[in-house]
Tab-separated table of C-alpha atoms in Angstrom:
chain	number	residue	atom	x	y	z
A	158	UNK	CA	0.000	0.000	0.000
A	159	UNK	CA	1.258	3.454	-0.672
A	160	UNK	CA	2.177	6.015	1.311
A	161	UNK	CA	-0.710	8.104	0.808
A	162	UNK	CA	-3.228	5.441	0.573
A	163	UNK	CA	-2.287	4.170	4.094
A	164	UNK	CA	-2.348	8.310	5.865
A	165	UNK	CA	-5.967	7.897	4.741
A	166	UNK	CA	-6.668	4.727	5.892
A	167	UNK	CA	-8.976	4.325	8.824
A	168	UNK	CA	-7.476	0.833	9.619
A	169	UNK	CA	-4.237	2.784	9.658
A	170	UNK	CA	-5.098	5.050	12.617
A	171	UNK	CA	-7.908	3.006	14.582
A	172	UNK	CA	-4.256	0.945	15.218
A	173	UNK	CA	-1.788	3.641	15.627
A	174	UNK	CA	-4.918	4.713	18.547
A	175	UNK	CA	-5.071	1.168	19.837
A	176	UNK	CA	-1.091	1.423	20.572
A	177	UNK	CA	-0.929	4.449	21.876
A	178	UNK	CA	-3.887	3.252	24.390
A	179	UNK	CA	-2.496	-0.037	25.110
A	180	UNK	CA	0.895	1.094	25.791
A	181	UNK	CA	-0.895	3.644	28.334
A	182	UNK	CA	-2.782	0.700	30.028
A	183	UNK	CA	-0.325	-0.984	30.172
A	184	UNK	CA	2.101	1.261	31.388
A	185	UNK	CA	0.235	3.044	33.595
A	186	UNK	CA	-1.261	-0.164	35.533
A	187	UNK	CA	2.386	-1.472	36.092
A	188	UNK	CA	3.549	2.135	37.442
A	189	UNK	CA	0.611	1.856	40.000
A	190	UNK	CA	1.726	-1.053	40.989
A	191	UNK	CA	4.922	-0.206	41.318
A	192	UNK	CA	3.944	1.593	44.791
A	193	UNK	CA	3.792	-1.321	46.471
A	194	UNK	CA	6.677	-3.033	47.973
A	195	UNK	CA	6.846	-6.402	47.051
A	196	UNK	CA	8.298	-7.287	43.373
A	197	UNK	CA	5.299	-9.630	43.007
A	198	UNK	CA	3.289	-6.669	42.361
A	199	UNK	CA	4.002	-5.468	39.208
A	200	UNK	CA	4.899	-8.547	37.428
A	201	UNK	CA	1.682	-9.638	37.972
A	202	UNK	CA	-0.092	-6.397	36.998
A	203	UNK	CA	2.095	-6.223	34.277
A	204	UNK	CA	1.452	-9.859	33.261
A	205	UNK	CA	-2.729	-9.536	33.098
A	206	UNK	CA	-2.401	-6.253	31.822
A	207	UNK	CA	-0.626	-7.716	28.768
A	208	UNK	CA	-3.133	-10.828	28.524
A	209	UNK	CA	-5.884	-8.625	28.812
A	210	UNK	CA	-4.624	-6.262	26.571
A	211	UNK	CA	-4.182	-8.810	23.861
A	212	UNK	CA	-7.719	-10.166	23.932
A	213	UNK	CA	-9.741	-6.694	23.998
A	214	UNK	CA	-7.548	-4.192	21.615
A	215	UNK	CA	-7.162	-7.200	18.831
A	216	UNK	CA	-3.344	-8.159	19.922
A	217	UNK	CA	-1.470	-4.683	20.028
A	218	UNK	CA	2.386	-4.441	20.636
A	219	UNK	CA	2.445	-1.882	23.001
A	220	UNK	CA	6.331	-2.476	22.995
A	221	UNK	CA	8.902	-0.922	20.926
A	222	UNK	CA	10.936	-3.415	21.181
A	223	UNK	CA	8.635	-5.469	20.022
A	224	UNK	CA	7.557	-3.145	17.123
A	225	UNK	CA	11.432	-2.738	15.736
A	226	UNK	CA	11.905	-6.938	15.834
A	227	UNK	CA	8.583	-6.981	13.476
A	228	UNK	CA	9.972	-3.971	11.031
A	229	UNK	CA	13.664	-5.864	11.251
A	230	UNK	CA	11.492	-9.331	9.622
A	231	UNK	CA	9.625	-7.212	7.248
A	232	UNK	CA	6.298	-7.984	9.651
A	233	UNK	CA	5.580	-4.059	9.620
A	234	UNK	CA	5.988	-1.394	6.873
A	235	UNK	CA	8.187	1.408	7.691
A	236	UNK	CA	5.653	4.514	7.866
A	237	UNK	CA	3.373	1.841	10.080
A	238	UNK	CA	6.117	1.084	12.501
A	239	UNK	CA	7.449	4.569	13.309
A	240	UNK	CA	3.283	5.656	13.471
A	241	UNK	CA	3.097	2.710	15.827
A	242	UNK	CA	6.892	3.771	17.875
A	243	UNK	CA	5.528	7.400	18.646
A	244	UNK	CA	2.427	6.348	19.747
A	245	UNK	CA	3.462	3.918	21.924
A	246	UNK	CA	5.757	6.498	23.153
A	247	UNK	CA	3.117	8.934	23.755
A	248	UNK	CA	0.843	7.068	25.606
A	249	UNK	CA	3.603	5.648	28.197
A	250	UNK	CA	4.085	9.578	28.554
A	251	UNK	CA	0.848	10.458	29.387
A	252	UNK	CA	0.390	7.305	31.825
A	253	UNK	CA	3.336	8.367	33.691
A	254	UNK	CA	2.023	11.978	33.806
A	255	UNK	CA	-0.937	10.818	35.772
A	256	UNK	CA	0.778	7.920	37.888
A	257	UNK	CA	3.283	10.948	39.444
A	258	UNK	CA	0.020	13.186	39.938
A	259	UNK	CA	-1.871	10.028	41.899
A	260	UNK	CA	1.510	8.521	43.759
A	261	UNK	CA	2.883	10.510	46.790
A	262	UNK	CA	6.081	8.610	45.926
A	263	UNK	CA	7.189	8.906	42.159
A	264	UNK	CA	10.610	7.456	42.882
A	265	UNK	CA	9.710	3.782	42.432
A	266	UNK	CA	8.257	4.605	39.143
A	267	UNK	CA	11.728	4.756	37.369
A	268	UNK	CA	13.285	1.754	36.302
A	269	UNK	CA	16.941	0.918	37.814
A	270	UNK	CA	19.925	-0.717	37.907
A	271	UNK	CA	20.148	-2.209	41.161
A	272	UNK	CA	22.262	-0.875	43.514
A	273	UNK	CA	24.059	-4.349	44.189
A	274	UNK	CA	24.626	-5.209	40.575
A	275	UNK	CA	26.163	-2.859	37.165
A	276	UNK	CA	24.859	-1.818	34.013
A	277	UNK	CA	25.997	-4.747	32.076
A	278	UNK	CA	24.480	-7.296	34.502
A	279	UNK	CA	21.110	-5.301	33.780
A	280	UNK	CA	21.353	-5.338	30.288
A	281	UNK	CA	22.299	-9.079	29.634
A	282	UNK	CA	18.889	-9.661	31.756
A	283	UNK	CA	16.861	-7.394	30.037
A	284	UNK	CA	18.181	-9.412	26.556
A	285	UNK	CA	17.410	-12.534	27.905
A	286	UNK	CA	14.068	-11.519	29.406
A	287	UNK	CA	12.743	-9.726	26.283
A	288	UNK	CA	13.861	-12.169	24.414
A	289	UNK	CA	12.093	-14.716	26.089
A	290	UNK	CA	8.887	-12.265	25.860
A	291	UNK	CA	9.277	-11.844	22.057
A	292	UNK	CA	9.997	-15.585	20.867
A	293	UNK	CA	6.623	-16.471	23.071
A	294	UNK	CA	4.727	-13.188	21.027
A	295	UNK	CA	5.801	-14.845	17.570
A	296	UNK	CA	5.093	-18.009	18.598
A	297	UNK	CA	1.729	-17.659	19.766
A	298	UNK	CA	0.984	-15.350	16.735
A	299	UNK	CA	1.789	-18.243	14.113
A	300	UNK	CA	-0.296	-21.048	16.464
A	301	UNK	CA	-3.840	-21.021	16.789
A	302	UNK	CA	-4.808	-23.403	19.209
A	303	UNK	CA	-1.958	-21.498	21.723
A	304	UNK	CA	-4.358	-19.291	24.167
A	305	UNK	CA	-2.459	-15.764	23.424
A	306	UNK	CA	-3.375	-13.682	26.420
A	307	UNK	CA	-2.190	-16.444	28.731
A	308	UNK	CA	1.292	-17.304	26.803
A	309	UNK	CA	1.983	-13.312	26.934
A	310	UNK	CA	0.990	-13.056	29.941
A	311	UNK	CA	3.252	-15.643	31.785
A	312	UNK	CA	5.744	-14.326	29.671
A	313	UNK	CA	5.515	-10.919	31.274
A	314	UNK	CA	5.287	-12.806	34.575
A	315	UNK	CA	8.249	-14.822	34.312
A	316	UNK	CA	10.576	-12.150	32.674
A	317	UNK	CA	9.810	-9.128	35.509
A	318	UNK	CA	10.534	-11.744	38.117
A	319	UNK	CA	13.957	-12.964	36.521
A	320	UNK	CA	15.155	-9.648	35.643
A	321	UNK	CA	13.567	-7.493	38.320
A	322	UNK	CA	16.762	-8.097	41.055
A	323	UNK	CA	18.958	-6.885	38.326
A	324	UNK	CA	17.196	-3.842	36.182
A	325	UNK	CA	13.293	-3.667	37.156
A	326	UNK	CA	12.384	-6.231	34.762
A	327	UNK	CA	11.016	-3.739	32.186
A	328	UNK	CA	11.287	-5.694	28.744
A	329	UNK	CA	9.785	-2.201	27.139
A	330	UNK	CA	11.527	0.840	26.342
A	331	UNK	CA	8.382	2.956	26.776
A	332	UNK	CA	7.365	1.816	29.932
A	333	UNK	CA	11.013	3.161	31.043
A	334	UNK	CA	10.601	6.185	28.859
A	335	UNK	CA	7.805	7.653	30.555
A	336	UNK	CA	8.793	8.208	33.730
A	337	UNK	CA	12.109	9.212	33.027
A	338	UNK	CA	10.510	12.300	30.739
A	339	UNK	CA	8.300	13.077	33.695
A	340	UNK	CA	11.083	12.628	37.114
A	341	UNK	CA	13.853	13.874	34.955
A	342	UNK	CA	16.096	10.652	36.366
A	343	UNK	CA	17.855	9.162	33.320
A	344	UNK	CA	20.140	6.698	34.932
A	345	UNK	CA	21.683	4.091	32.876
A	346	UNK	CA	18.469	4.937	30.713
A	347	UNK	CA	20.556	3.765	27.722
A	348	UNK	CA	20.380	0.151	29.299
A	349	UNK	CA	15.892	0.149	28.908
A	350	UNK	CA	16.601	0.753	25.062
A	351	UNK	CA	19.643	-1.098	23.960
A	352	UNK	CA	18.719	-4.936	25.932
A	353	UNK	CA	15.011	-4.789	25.205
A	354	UNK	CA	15.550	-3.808	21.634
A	355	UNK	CA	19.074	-6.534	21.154
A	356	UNK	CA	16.405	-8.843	22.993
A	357	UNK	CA	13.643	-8.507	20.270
A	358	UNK	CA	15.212	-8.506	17.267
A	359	UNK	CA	17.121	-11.686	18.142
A	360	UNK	CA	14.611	-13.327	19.646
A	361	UNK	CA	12.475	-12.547	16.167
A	362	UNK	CA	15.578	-13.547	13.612
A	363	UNK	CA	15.887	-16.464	15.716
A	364	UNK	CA	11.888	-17.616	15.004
A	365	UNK	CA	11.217	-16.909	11.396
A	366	UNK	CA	14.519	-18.315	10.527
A	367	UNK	CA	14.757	-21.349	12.503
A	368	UNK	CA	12.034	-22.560	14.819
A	369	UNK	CA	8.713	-21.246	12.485
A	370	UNK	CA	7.549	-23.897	10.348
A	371	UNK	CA	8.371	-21.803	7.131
A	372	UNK	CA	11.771	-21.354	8.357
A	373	UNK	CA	14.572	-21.562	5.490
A	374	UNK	CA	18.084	-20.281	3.749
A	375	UNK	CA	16.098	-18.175	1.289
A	376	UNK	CA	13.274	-16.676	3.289
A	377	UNK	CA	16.519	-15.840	5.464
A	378	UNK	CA	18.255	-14.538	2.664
A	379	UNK	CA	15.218	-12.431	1.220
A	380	UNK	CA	14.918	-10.240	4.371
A	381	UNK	CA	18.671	-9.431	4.559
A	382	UNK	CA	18.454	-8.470	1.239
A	383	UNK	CA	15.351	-6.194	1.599
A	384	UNK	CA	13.238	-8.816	-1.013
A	385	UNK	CA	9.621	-9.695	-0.591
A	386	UNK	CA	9.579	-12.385	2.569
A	387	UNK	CA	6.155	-13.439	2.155
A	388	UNK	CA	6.919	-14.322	-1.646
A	389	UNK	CA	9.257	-16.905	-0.558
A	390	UNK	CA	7.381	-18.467	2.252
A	391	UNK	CA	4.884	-19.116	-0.436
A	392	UNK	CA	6.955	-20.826	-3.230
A	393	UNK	CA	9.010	-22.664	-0.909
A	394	UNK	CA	7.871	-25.758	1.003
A	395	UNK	CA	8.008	-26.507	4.561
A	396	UNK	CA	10.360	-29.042	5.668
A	397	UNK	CA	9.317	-28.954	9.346
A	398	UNK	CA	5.510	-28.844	9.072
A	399	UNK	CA	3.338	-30.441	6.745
A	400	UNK	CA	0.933	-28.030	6.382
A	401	UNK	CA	1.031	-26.276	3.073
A	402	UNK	CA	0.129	-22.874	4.147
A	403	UNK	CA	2.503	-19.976	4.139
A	404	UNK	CA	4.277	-19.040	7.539
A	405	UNK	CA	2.157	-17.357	9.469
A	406	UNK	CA	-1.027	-17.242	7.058
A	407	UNK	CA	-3.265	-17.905	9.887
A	408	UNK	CA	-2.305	-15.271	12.871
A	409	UNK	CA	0.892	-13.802	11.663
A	410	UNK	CA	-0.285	-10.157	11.895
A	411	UNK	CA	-0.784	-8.041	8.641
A	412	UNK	CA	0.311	-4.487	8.855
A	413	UNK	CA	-3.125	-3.528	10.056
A	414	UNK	CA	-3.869	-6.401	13.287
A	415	UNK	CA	-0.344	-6.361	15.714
A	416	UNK	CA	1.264	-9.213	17.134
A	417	UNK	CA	0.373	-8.929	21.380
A	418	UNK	CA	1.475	-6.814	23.973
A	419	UNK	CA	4.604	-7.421	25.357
């Protein structure tokens, strides 16, 4: 679709809104919980706020992280994906505008290194966590029969939990964005963009071109060379899966439906 024709397409912007309302959601119901002591809290806020999320906004990303491992496999068009990035940013803005207003303590909204730990342990968890997050989102968007909002879900569980000793556990550049605009406290802020984003994009190379039942050296080979993916999915035959259809024919996201909230 061209440029033009997708600025004046309804589908376009109804999902550029849904982002930019997920990501506040979602955001905005894991800084609340964030108030409360126990680091329990707000993975599990986090976690049904994703599975939720996924079920009643039609599987947004609500993650730029997410969003730059679906542009990196040709999943998302280029004008869609940077609509998609500043929305997302601008609704994890606006939901930590309002959780600073409503908490008396805005402190434990920022995500840090901990104090016992360094920068690089915090990034090499927020790789592995993300990446964990991001090979269950592709997954469950190529499987049918997988129940999405609970696979994300547990996902968001089980990566704030492993990585929240070490950096917060955030998985999600915006969530990290917003209430560093709004405190002003941008320490190691670098390390909420660079792991999440290393996270993604690995964990997505690593699906299409090995574990997804379309997997191959060409399709491989056609997105590092910037050639139609979906053309060779569908003239060359699954070795790993019987089926006949096309990787991802069934729930791999078109530019227009997402791939979950993450």
């Amino acid at each position: 679709m061209a440029i033009g024709e997708e600025l004046h397409s309804g589908c376009f912007w109804r999902e550029v809104l849904a982002e930019a309302v997920a990501t506040l959601i979602f955001t905005g119901v894991v800084l609340g919980a964030s108030a409360v002591p126990s680091p329990l809290v707000p993975a599990l806020a986090g976690g049904l706020a994703a599975g939720t999320l996924s079920c009643a906004l039609g599987a947004p990303q609500a993650n730029p992280a997410l969003t730059l491992a679906l542009l990196c496999t040709h999943k998302l068009s280029a004008l869609r994906g940077a609509a998609v990035l500043l929305a997302q940013c601008a609704g994890a803005v606006l939901a930590a505008t309002a959780a600073r207003l409503a908490l008396l303590d805005d402190t434990g909204m920022v995500t840090r290194v901990s104090a016992a730990g360094t920068a690089g342990q915090a990034l090499c968890w927020e790789i592995f966590a993300t990446f964990q997050l991001v090979l269950t989102t592709f997954a469950t968007a190529n499987h049918e029969t997988v129940p999405t909002g609970l696979a994300l879900g547990s996902a968001v569980i089980a990566g704030t939990l492993a990585a929240g000793p070490f950096s917060g556990g955030s998985m999600n550049p915006a969530r990290s964005l917003g209430p560093a605009i709004v405190t002003g406290i941008w320490d190691d802020h670098w390390v909420y963009w660079v792991g999440p984003v290393l996270g993604a994009v690995l964990a997505g190379l690593c699906y299409e071109f090995i574990f997804a039942p379309g997997a191959s050296r060409e399709k491989l080979c056609a997105c590092l060379t910037c050639r139609d993916v979906t053309l060779v999915e569908t003239t060359t035959p699954s070795l790993s899966s019987p089926a006949t259809t096309p990787l991802g024919a069934a729930r791999t996201p078109p530019a227009s439906q997402g791939q979950g909230t993450a």
